[in-house]
mmCIF file of C-alpha atoms (C1' of nucleotides) in Angstrom:
data_model
loop_
_atom_site.group_PDB
_atom_site.id
_atom_site.type_symbol
_atom_site.label_atom_id
_atom_site.label_comp_id
_atom_site.label_asym_id
_atom_site.label_seq_id
_atom_site.Cartn_x
_atom_site.Cartn_y
_atom_site.Cartn_z
ATOM 1 C CA UNK A 23 -2.438 -8.951 2.993
ATOM 2 C CA UNK A 24 -0.109 -8.203 0.201
ATOM 3 C CA UNK A 25 3.601 -8.752 0.360
ATOM 4 C CA UNK A 26 6.097 -7.828 -2.327
ATOM 5 C CA UNK A 27 4.907 -10.323 -4.998
ATOM 6 C CA UNK A 28 1.270 -9.278 -4.622
ATOM 7 C CA UNK A 29 2.140 -5.568 -4.712
ATOM 8 C CA UNK A 30 4.457 -6.135 -7.691
ATOM 9 C CA UNK A 31 1.635 -7.942 -9.520
ATOM 10 C CA UNK A 32 -0.757 -5.071 -8.850
ATOM 11 C CA UNK A 33 1.821 -2.489 -9.945
ATOM 12 C CA UNK A 34 2.438 -4.378 -13.202
ATOM 13 C CA UNK A 35 -1.302 -4.360 -13.876
ATOM 14 C CA UNK A 36 -1.716 -0.698 -12.944
ATOM 15 C CA UNK A 37 1.137 0.441 -15.189
ATOM 16 C CA UNK A 38 -0.564 0.015 -18.575
ATOM 17 C CA UNK A 39 -3.873 1.127 -17.073
ATOM 18 C CA UNK A 40 -2.687 4.403 -15.532
ATOM 19 C CA UNK A 41 0.507 5.562 -17.212
ATOM 20 C CA UNK A 42 -0.039 8.815 -19.133
ATOM 21 C CA UNK A 43 -3.668 8.907 -17.943
ATOM 22 C CA UNK A 44 -5.277 11.937 -16.345
ATOM 23 C CA UNK A 45 -7.105 11.684 -13.025
ATOM 24 C CA UNK A 46 -10.344 13.384 -14.056
ATOM 25 C CA UNK A 47 -11.739 13.446 -10.529
ATOM 26 C CA UNK A 48 -11.407 11.764 -7.156
ATOM 27 C CA UNK A 49 -13.870 11.130 -4.337
ATOM 28 C CA UNK A 50 -12.810 10.101 -0.834
ATOM 29 C CA UNK A 51 -15.454 8.005 0.933
ATOM 30 C CA UNK A 52 -13.550 7.369 4.193
ATOM 31 C CA UNK A 53 -11.567 10.455 4.977
ATOM 32 C CA UNK A 54 -10.069 9.147 8.217
ATOM 33 C CA UNK A 55 -8.114 6.702 6.049
ATOM 34 C CA UNK A 56 -5.959 9.503 4.670
ATOM 35 C CA UNK A 57 -2.739 10.473 6.396
ATOM 36 C CA UNK A 58 -3.920 14.071 6.413
ATOM 37 C CA UNK A 59 -6.511 16.035 8.288
ATOM 38 C CA UNK A 60 -7.367 17.774 5.036
ATOM 39 C CA UNK A 61 -8.842 15.251 2.565
ATOM 40 C CA UNK A 62 -10.054 18.096 0.348
ATOM 41 C CA UNK A 63 -6.481 19.165 -0.156
ATOM 42 C CA UNK A 64 -5.531 15.623 -1.216
ATOM 43 C CA UNK A 65 -8.259 15.707 -3.866
ATOM 44 C CA UNK A 66 -7.288 19.204 -4.971
ATOM 45 C CA UNK A 67 -3.651 18.151 -5.349
ATOM 46 C CA UNK A 68 -4.392 15.264 -7.685
ATOM 47 C CA UNK A 69 -7.482 16.148 -9.734
ATOM 48 C CA UNK A 70 -6.678 16.982 -13.352
ATOM 49 C CA UNK A 71 -3.119 15.672 -13.018
ATOM 50 C CA UNK A 72 -1.456 13.103 -15.264
ATOM 51 C CA UNK A 73 0.131 9.940 -13.860
ATOM 52 C CA UNK A 74 3.640 9.752 -15.317
ATOM 53 C CA UNK A 75 4.654 6.389 -13.850
ATOM 54 C CA UNK A 76 3.534 3.658 -11.439
ATOM 55 C CA UNK A 77 6.217 2.152 -9.219
ATOM 56 C CA UNK A 78 6.696 -0.082 -6.185
ATOM 57 C CA UNK A 79 8.914 0.455 -3.139
ATOM 58 C CA UNK A 80 8.713 -2.375 -0.620
ATOM 59 C CA UNK A 81 4.989 -2.959 -0.185
ATOM 60 C CA UNK A 82 4.098 0.619 -1.145
ATOM 61 C CA UNK A 83 2.541 1.628 -4.475
ATOM 62 C CA UNK A 84 3.657 4.962 -5.936
ATOM 63 C CA UNK A 85 1.848 6.975 -8.617
ATOM 64 C CA UNK A 86 4.312 9.574 -9.829
ATOM 65 C CA UNK A 87 2.865 12.941 -10.843
ATOM 66 C CA UNK A 88 4.829 15.953 -12.053
ATOM 67 C CA UNK A 89 4.516 17.762 -8.706
ATOM 68 C CA UNK A 90 4.553 14.846 -6.263
ATOM 69 C CA UNK A 91 3.629 11.232 -5.577
ATOM 70 C CA UNK A 92 0.433 9.467 -4.565
ATOM 71 C CA UNK A 93 1.526 6.822 -2.060
ATOM 72 C CA UNK A 94 -0.642 3.859 -1.065
ATOM 73 C CA UNK A 95 -0.203 0.784 1.084
ATOM 74 C CA UNK A 96 -2.799 -1.989 1.007
ATOM 75 C CA UNK A 97 -2.454 -3.095 4.624
ATOM 76 C CA UNK A 98 -4.024 -6.544 5.053
ATOM 77 C CA UNK A 99 -7.150 -6.322 2.912
ATOM 78 C CA UNK A 100 -6.622 -3.415 0.527
ATOM 79 C CA UNK A 101 -7.165 -3.752 -3.209
ATOM 80 C CA UNK A 102 -7.425 -1.660 -6.344
ATOM 81 C CA UNK A 103 -10.380 -2.650 -8.514
ATOM 82 C CA UNK A 104 -11.049 -1.477 -12.042
ATOM 83 C CA UNK A 105 -14.732 -0.734 -12.579
ATOM 84 C CA UNK A 106 -16.806 0.366 -15.553
ATOM 85 C CA UNK A 107 -18.267 3.846 -15.147
ATOM 86 C CA UNK A 108 -21.694 2.706 -13.999
ATOM 87 C CA UNK A 109 -20.689 -0.282 -11.870
ATOM 88 C CA UNK A 110 -21.966 -0.263 -8.301
ATOM 89 C CA UNK A 111 -19.330 0.874 -5.809
ATOM 90 C CA UNK A 112 -18.616 -2.057 -3.483
ATOM 91 C CA UNK A 113 -18.783 -1.976 0.297
ATOM 92 C CA UNK A 114 -15.605 -0.810 2.105
ATOM 93 C CA UNK A 115 -14.515 1.479 -0.694
ATOM 94 C CA UNK A 116 -12.089 4.158 0.476
ATOM 95 C CA UNK A 117 -11.578 6.240 -2.669
ATOM 96 C CA UNK A 118 -12.781 6.488 -6.266
ATOM 97 C CA UNK A 119 -10.366 7.657 -8.974
ATOM 98 C CA UNK A 120 -12.123 8.512 -12.253
ATOM 99 C CA UNK A 121 -10.334 8.152 -15.580
ATOM 100 C CA UNK A 122 -11.447 8.440 -19.189
ATOM 101 C CA UNK A 123 -13.598 5.339 -19.715
ATOM 102 C CA UNK A 124 -13.257 3.640 -16.304
ATOM 103 C CA UNK A 125 -13.054 4.109 -12.564
ATOM 104 C CA UNK A 126 -10.375 2.718 -10.303
ATOM 105 C CA UNK A 127 -11.368 2.254 -6.680
ATOM 106 C CA UNK A 128 -9.323 1.648 -3.567
ATOM 107 C CA UNK A 129 -11.175 -0.801 -1.322
ATOM 108 C CA UNK A 130 -9.977 -1.895 2.136
ATOM 109 C CA UNK A 131 -12.266 -3.799 4.469
ATOM 110 C CA UNK A 132 -10.053 -3.649 7.553
ATOM 111 C CA UNK A 133 -8.723 -0.156 6.792
ATOM 112 C CA UNK A 134 -5.152 -0.972 7.783
ATOM 113 C CA UNK A 135 -3.851 0.604 4.600
ATOM 114 C CA UNK A 136 -2.616 4.084 3.817
ATOM 115 C CA UNK A 137 -3.154 6.757 1.179
ATOM 116 C CA UNK A 138 -1.324 10.068 0.988
ATOM 117 C CA UNK A 139 0.076 12.683 -1.350
ATOM 118 C CA UNK A 140 3.765 13.506 -0.980
ATOM 119 C CA UNK A 141 4.776 16.771 -2.687
ATOM 120 C CA UNK A 142 7.875 16.577 -4.905
ATOM 121 C CA UNK A 143 11.042 16.676 -2.865
ATOM 122 C CA UNK A 144 9.488 15.075 0.221
ATOM 123 C CA UNK A 145 9.630 11.432 1.273
ATOM 124 C CA UNK A 146 6.970 10.098 3.636
ATOM 125 C CA UNK A 147 8.388 8.700 6.886
ATOM 126 C CA UNK A 148 7.390 5.055 6.354
ATOM 127 C CA UNK A 149 9.173 4.981 2.982
ATOM 128 C CA UNK A 150 12.182 6.858 4.285
ATOM 129 C CA UNK A 151 12.785 4.150 6.877
ATOM 130 C CA UNK A 152 12.548 1.160 4.494
ATOM 131 C CA UNK A 153 15.516 -1.163 4.136
ATOM 132 C CA UNK A 154 16.950 -2.209 0.765
ATOM 133 C CA UNK A 155 14.900 -3.837 -1.982
ATOM 134 C CA UNK A 156 15.441 -7.616 -2.111
ATOM 135 C CA UNK A 157 16.643 -7.463 -5.723
ATOM 136 C CA UNK A 158 19.068 -4.585 -5.177
ATOM 137 C CA UNK A 159 22.823 -4.866 -4.709
ATOM 138 C CA UNK A 160 22.420 -3.174 -1.340
ATOM 139 C CA UNK A 161 21.090 -6.463 -0.067
ATOM 140 C CA UNK A 162 24.380 -8.306 0.271
ATOM 141 C CA UNK A 163 25.977 -10.667 2.803
ATOM 142 C CA UNK A 164 27.996 -7.916 4.503
ATOM 143 C CA UNK A 165 24.916 -5.817 5.085
ATOM 144 C CA UNK A 166 22.904 -8.741 6.439
ATOM 145 C CA UNK A 167 25.776 -9.855 8.647
ATOM 146 C CA UNK A 168 25.641 -6.448 10.341
ATOM 147 C CA UNK A 169 21.878 -6.704 10.744
ATOM 148 C CA UNK A 170 21.870 -10.251 12.157
ATOM 149 C CA UNK A 171 24.942 -9.982 14.373
ATOM 150 C CA UNK A 172 23.431 -7.737 17.017
ATOM 151 C CA UNK A 173 19.885 -9.081 17.065
ATOM 152 C CA UNK A 174 18.560 -11.704 19.434
ATOM 153 C CA UNK A 175 15.068 -11.730 17.960
ATOM 154 C CA UNK A 176 14.017 -14.672 15.807
ATOM 155 C CA UNK A 177 15.241 -14.715 12.198
ATOM 156 C CA UNK A 178 11.675 -14.708 10.902
ATOM 157 C CA UNK A 179 10.997 -11.392 12.644
ATOM 158 C CA UNK A 180 14.210 -9.950 11.239
ATOM 159 C CA UNK A 181 13.222 -11.011 7.707
ATOM 160 C CA UNK A 182 9.832 -9.361 8.204
ATOM 161 C CA UNK A 183 11.314 -6.108 9.515
ATOM 162 C CA UNK A 184 10.721 -3.610 6.686
ATOM 163 C CA UNK A 185 13.554 -1.442 7.950
ATOM 164 C CA UNK A 186 15.986 -4.311 7.301
ATOM 165 C CA UNK A 187 14.591 -5.744 4.045
ATOM 166 C CA UNK A 188 11.632 -4.154 2.260
ATOM 167 C CA UNK A 189 8.878 -6.466 1.049
ATOM 168 C CA UNK A 190 8.897 -9.764 2.938
ATOM 169 C CA UNK A 191 5.839 -10.572 5.084
ATOM 170 C CA UNK A 192 4.686 -13.584 7.027
ATOM 171 C CA UNK A 193 4.047 -15.938 4.103
ATOM 172 C CA UNK A 194 7.338 -15.480 2.273
ATOM 173 C CA UNK A 195 9.441 -15.274 5.436
ATOM 174 C CA UNK A 196 8.075 -18.715 6.410
ATOM 175 C CA UNK A 197 8.646 -20.116 2.916
ATOM 176 C CA UNK A 198 12.196 -18.767 2.656
ATOM 177 C CA UNK A 199 13.164 -20.323 5.998
ATOM 178 C CA UNK A 200 11.645 -23.669 5.041
ATOM 179 C CA UNK A 201 13.695 -23.733 1.847
ATOM 180 C CA UNK A 202 16.827 -22.947 3.883
ATOM 181 C CA UNK A 203 15.933 -25.586 6.500
ATOM 182 C CA UNK A 204 16.313 -22.988 9.227
ATOM 183 C CA UNK A 205 13.983 -22.769 12.218
ATOM 184 C CA UNK A 206 11.987 -19.507 12.181
ATOM 185 C CA UNK A 207 12.632 -18.914 15.883
ATOM 186 C CA UNK A 208 16.423 -19.194 15.607
ATOM 187 C CA UNK A 209 17.941 -16.048 17.167
ATOM 188 C CA UNK A 210 19.301 -13.728 14.477
ATOM 189 C CA UNK A 211 22.770 -13.725 16.040
ATOM 190 C CA UNK A 212 22.910 -17.530 15.642
ATOM 191 C CA UNK A 213 22.300 -17.434 11.894
ATOM 192 C CA UNK A 214 25.417 -18.932 10.264
ATOM 193 C CA UNK A 215 27.225 -16.132 8.426
ATOM 194 C CA UNK A 216 28.447 -18.605 5.800
ATOM 195 C CA UNK A 217 24.834 -19.124 4.712
ATOM 196 C CA UNK A 218 23.988 -15.440 4.171
ATOM 197 C CA UNK A 219 24.696 -15.590 0.408
ATOM 198 C CA UNK A 220 22.335 -18.556 0.195
ATOM 199 C CA UNK A 221 19.709 -16.669 2.214
ATOM 200 C CA UNK A 222 19.810 -13.835 -0.330
ATOM 201 C CA UNK A 223 19.571 -16.272 -3.233
ATOM 202 C CA UNK A 224 16.586 -18.034 -1.693
ATOM 203 C CA UNK A 225 14.768 -14.780 -0.881
ATOM 204 C CA UNK A 226 15.086 -13.779 -4.548
ATOM 205 C CA UNK A 227 14.074 -17.230 -5.783
ATOM 206 C CA UNK A 228 10.933 -17.374 -3.660
ATOM 207 C CA UNK A 229 9.887 -13.817 -4.509
ATOM 208 C CA UNK A 230 10.521 -14.359 -8.223
ATOM 209 C CA UNK A 231 8.526 -17.588 -8.271
ATOM 210 C CA UNK A 232 5.647 -15.909 -6.445
ATOM 211 C CA UNK A 233 5.696 -12.967 -8.870
ATOM 212 C CA UNK A 234 5.628 -15.411 -11.812
ATOM 213 C CA UNK A 235 2.506 -16.900 -10.252
ATOM 214 C CA UNK A 236 0.921 -13.473 -9.680
ATOM 215 C CA UNK A 237 1.145 -13.723 -5.895
ATOM 216 C CA UNK A 238 -0.654 -15.706 -3.203
ATOM 217 C CA UNK A 239 -4.400 -15.526 -2.620
ATOM 218 C CA UNK A 240 -5.473 -16.916 0.755
ATOM 219 C CA UNK A 241 -8.727 -15.024 1.109
ATOM 220 C CA UNK A 242 -8.649 -11.311 0.330
ATOM 221 C CA UNK A 243 -5.849 -10.531 -2.095
ATOM 222 C CA UNK A 244 -7.181 -9.871 -5.570
ATOM 223 C CA UNK A 245 -5.592 -8.406 -8.641
ATOM 224 C CA UNK A 246 -6.886 -5.296 -10.386
ATOM 225 C CA UNK A 247 -9.100 -7.464 -12.581
ATOM 226 C CA UNK A 248 -10.354 -9.357 -9.477
ATOM 227 C CA UNK A 249 -8.482 -12.517 -10.494
ATOM 228 C CA UNK A 250 -6.625 -14.441 -7.801
ATOM 229 C CA UNK A 251 -2.938 -15.201 -7.539
ATOM 230 C CA UNK A 252 -1.704 -18.765 -8.059
ATOM 231 C CA UNK A 253 1.192 -19.183 -5.628
ATOM 232 C CA UNK A 254 -0.980 -20.498 -2.761
ATOM 233 C CA UNK A 255 -0.778 -23.976 -4.309
ATOM 234 C CA UNK A 256 3.002 -23.890 -4.126
ATOM 235 C CA UNK A 257 3.285 -22.953 -0.440
ATOM 236 C CA UNK A 258 5.280 -25.543 1.489
ATOM 237 C CA UNK A 259 4.500 -24.477 5.081
ATOM 238 C CA UNK A 260 2.448 -21.281 5.339
ATOM 239 C CA UNK A 261 -1.123 -22.094 6.410
ATOM 240 C CA UNK A 262 -0.362 -25.825 6.363
ATOM 241 C CA UNK A 263 -0.514 -26.553 10.113
ATOM 242 C CA UNK A 264 -0.917 -30.312 10.749
ATOM 243 C CA UNK A 265 -0.445 -31.185 7.079
ATOM 244 C CA UNK A 266 2.485 -33.499 6.294
ATOM 245 C CA UNK A 267 5.709 -31.777 5.284
ATOM 246 C CA UNK A 268 6.134 -32.188 1.518
ATOM 247 C CA UNK A 269 9.745 -33.196 2.055
ATOM 248 C CA UNK A 270 9.708 -35.530 5.067
ATOM 249 C CA UNK A 271 6.063 -36.113 6.007
ATOM 250 C CA UNK A 272 6.296 -34.713 9.548
ATOM 251 C CA UNK A 273 3.277 -32.617 10.566
ATOM 252 C CA UNK A 274 3.791 -28.884 10.036
ATOM 253 C CA UNK A 275 3.695 -26.857 13.253
ATOM 254 C CA UNK A 276 2.263 -23.403 13.893
ATOM 255 C CA UNK A 277 3.772 -21.370 16.687
ATOM 256 C CA UNK A 278 3.126 -17.749 17.580
ATOM 257 C CA UNK A 279 6.038 -15.341 17.695
ATOM 258 C CA UNK A 280 5.614 -11.637 18.319
ATOM 259 C CA UNK A 281 1.898 -11.983 17.624
ATOM 260 C CA UNK A 282 2.318 -13.635 14.220
ATOM 261 C CA UNK A 283 2.077 -17.293 13.255
ATOM 262 C CA UNK A 284 5.317 -19.021 12.317
ATOM 263 C CA UNK A 285 4.740 -22.179 10.253
ATOM 264 C CA UNK A 286 7.578 -24.700 10.015
ATOM 265 C CA UNK A 287 8.533 -28.343 9.754
ATOM 266 C CA UNK A 288 9.948 -29.362 13.134
ATOM 267 C CA UNK A 289 12.185 -32.038 11.646
ATOM 268 C CA UNK A 290 13.482 -30.275 8.500
ATOM 269 C CA UNK A 291 14.055 -26.886 10.084
ATOM 270 C CA UNK A 292 16.677 -26.746 12.774
ATOM 271 C CA UNK A 293 17.672 -24.210 15.393
ATOM 272 C "C1'" DA B 4 18.431 0.230 20.995
ATOM 273 C "C1'" DG B 5 15.648 -3.558 20.869
ATOM 274 C "C1'" DC B 6 11.849 -6.238 22.200
ATOM 275 C "C1'" DG B 7 6.987 -7.746 23.381
ATOM 276 C "C1'" DG B 8 2.415 -6.552 23.446
ATOM 277 C "C1'" DA B 9 -1.567 -3.854 22.249
ATOM 278 C "C1'" DA B 10 -4.094 -1.231 19.097
ATOM 279 C "C1'" DC B 11 -6.097 -0.174 14.693
ATOM 280 C "C1'" DC B 12 -10.756 -2.686 11.839
ATOM 281 C "C1'" DT B 13 -14.000 -6.213 9.800
ATOM 282 C "C1'" DG B 14 -15.038 -10.779 8.564
ATOM 283 C "C1'" DT B 15 -14.833 -15.750 8.819
ATOM 284 C "C1'" DC B 16 -14.296 -20.136 10.753
ATOM 285 C "C1'" DG B 17 -14.259 -23.723 14.274
ATOM 286 C "C1'" DG B 18 -15.825 -25.354 18.691
ATOM 287 C "C1'" DC B 19 -19.247 -25.934 22.085
ATOM 288 C "C1'" DT C 30 -28.869 -22.238 15.113
ATOM 289 C "C1'" DG C 31 -26.122 -19.136 17.730
ATOM 290 C "C1'" DC C 32 -22.678 -17.170 20.522
ATOM 291 C "C1'" DC C 33 -17.657 -16.543 21.531
ATOM 292 C "C1'" DG C 34 -13.018 -16.659 20.832
ATOM 293 C "C1'" DA C 35 -9.181 -17.079 17.733
ATOM 294 C "C1'" DC C 36 -7.192 -15.658 13.770
ATOM 295 C "C1'" DA C 37 -6.130 -13.095 9.176
ATOM 296 C "C1'" DG C 38 -0.788 -11.168 3.401
ATOM 297 C "C1'" DG C 39 0.619 -5.128 8.198
ATOM 298 C "C1'" DT C 40 2.340 -1.210 10.706
ATOM 299 C "C1'" DT C 41 2.860 1.811 14.553
ATOM 300 C "C1'" DC C 42 3.080 3.236 19.195
ATOM 301 C "C1'" DC C 43 4.107 2.631 24.047
ATOM 302 C "C1'" DG C 44 6.423 1.000 28.019
ATOM 303 C "C1'" DC C 45 10.169 -1.696 29.838
#
DNA sequence: AGCGGAACCTGTCGGC
DNA sequence: TGCCGACAGGTTCCGC
């Protein structure tokens, strides 16, 4: 569901809500969701603790406590919803976090997400293996040249590989490649090295624009206040199979690659 | 090492 | 109306 812009939007909304607030209590409704066989320990670790900061790393949401970090990933359908104390708990709720004056719930219909507590000094495996943040200096043409050079897989898959760049998913990978006029199935090793600086610029442009529009809502993604994002109206190719390309009018094509749909304009985007 | 495919879940939509 | 298959913002694991 959520890619970097959606997670960034949620983190920005959680910050003023949770920073300096104490977790009064926590109830886990689906304990198999937790990355631990001891859900009671998770609750024990966090109850009564104060959230010092809320941060994002890739598509992961981090609540920093003095003695560790609560790590969550929203998978495809996860969301945090702010509820009044007496509101009915919706279907598919995973966890309830109670604060002074409100409850925050984690809800995830398909249960592809993740929730864990990482004690201070430890880094959970999935975060350890993340590549650089798109807005960091570590993402530079030299680094990407190394990554692309040896890979035969399609550029779209490389852009979506969290170990190479953290945060891009199917929507924004498709949109970035449309803007570059590069075919999503072009082998990574064929990507012209001279265009790597432009690739980085476009990744940042697309992500920034999506963040400004509070992310993309196709069906499930909702903000903490249940409002939708606005970037779906700006999408050029994602989800637009058979619609005319907004640049040249050719029908947009959908093609499956590695189990995911690649959307592209067959005349604008070249191998 | 890198790649493709399946698996993990539930819901929705389109076609017959 | 109803059933069935395809598909959905993701990640991980397994076998080649």
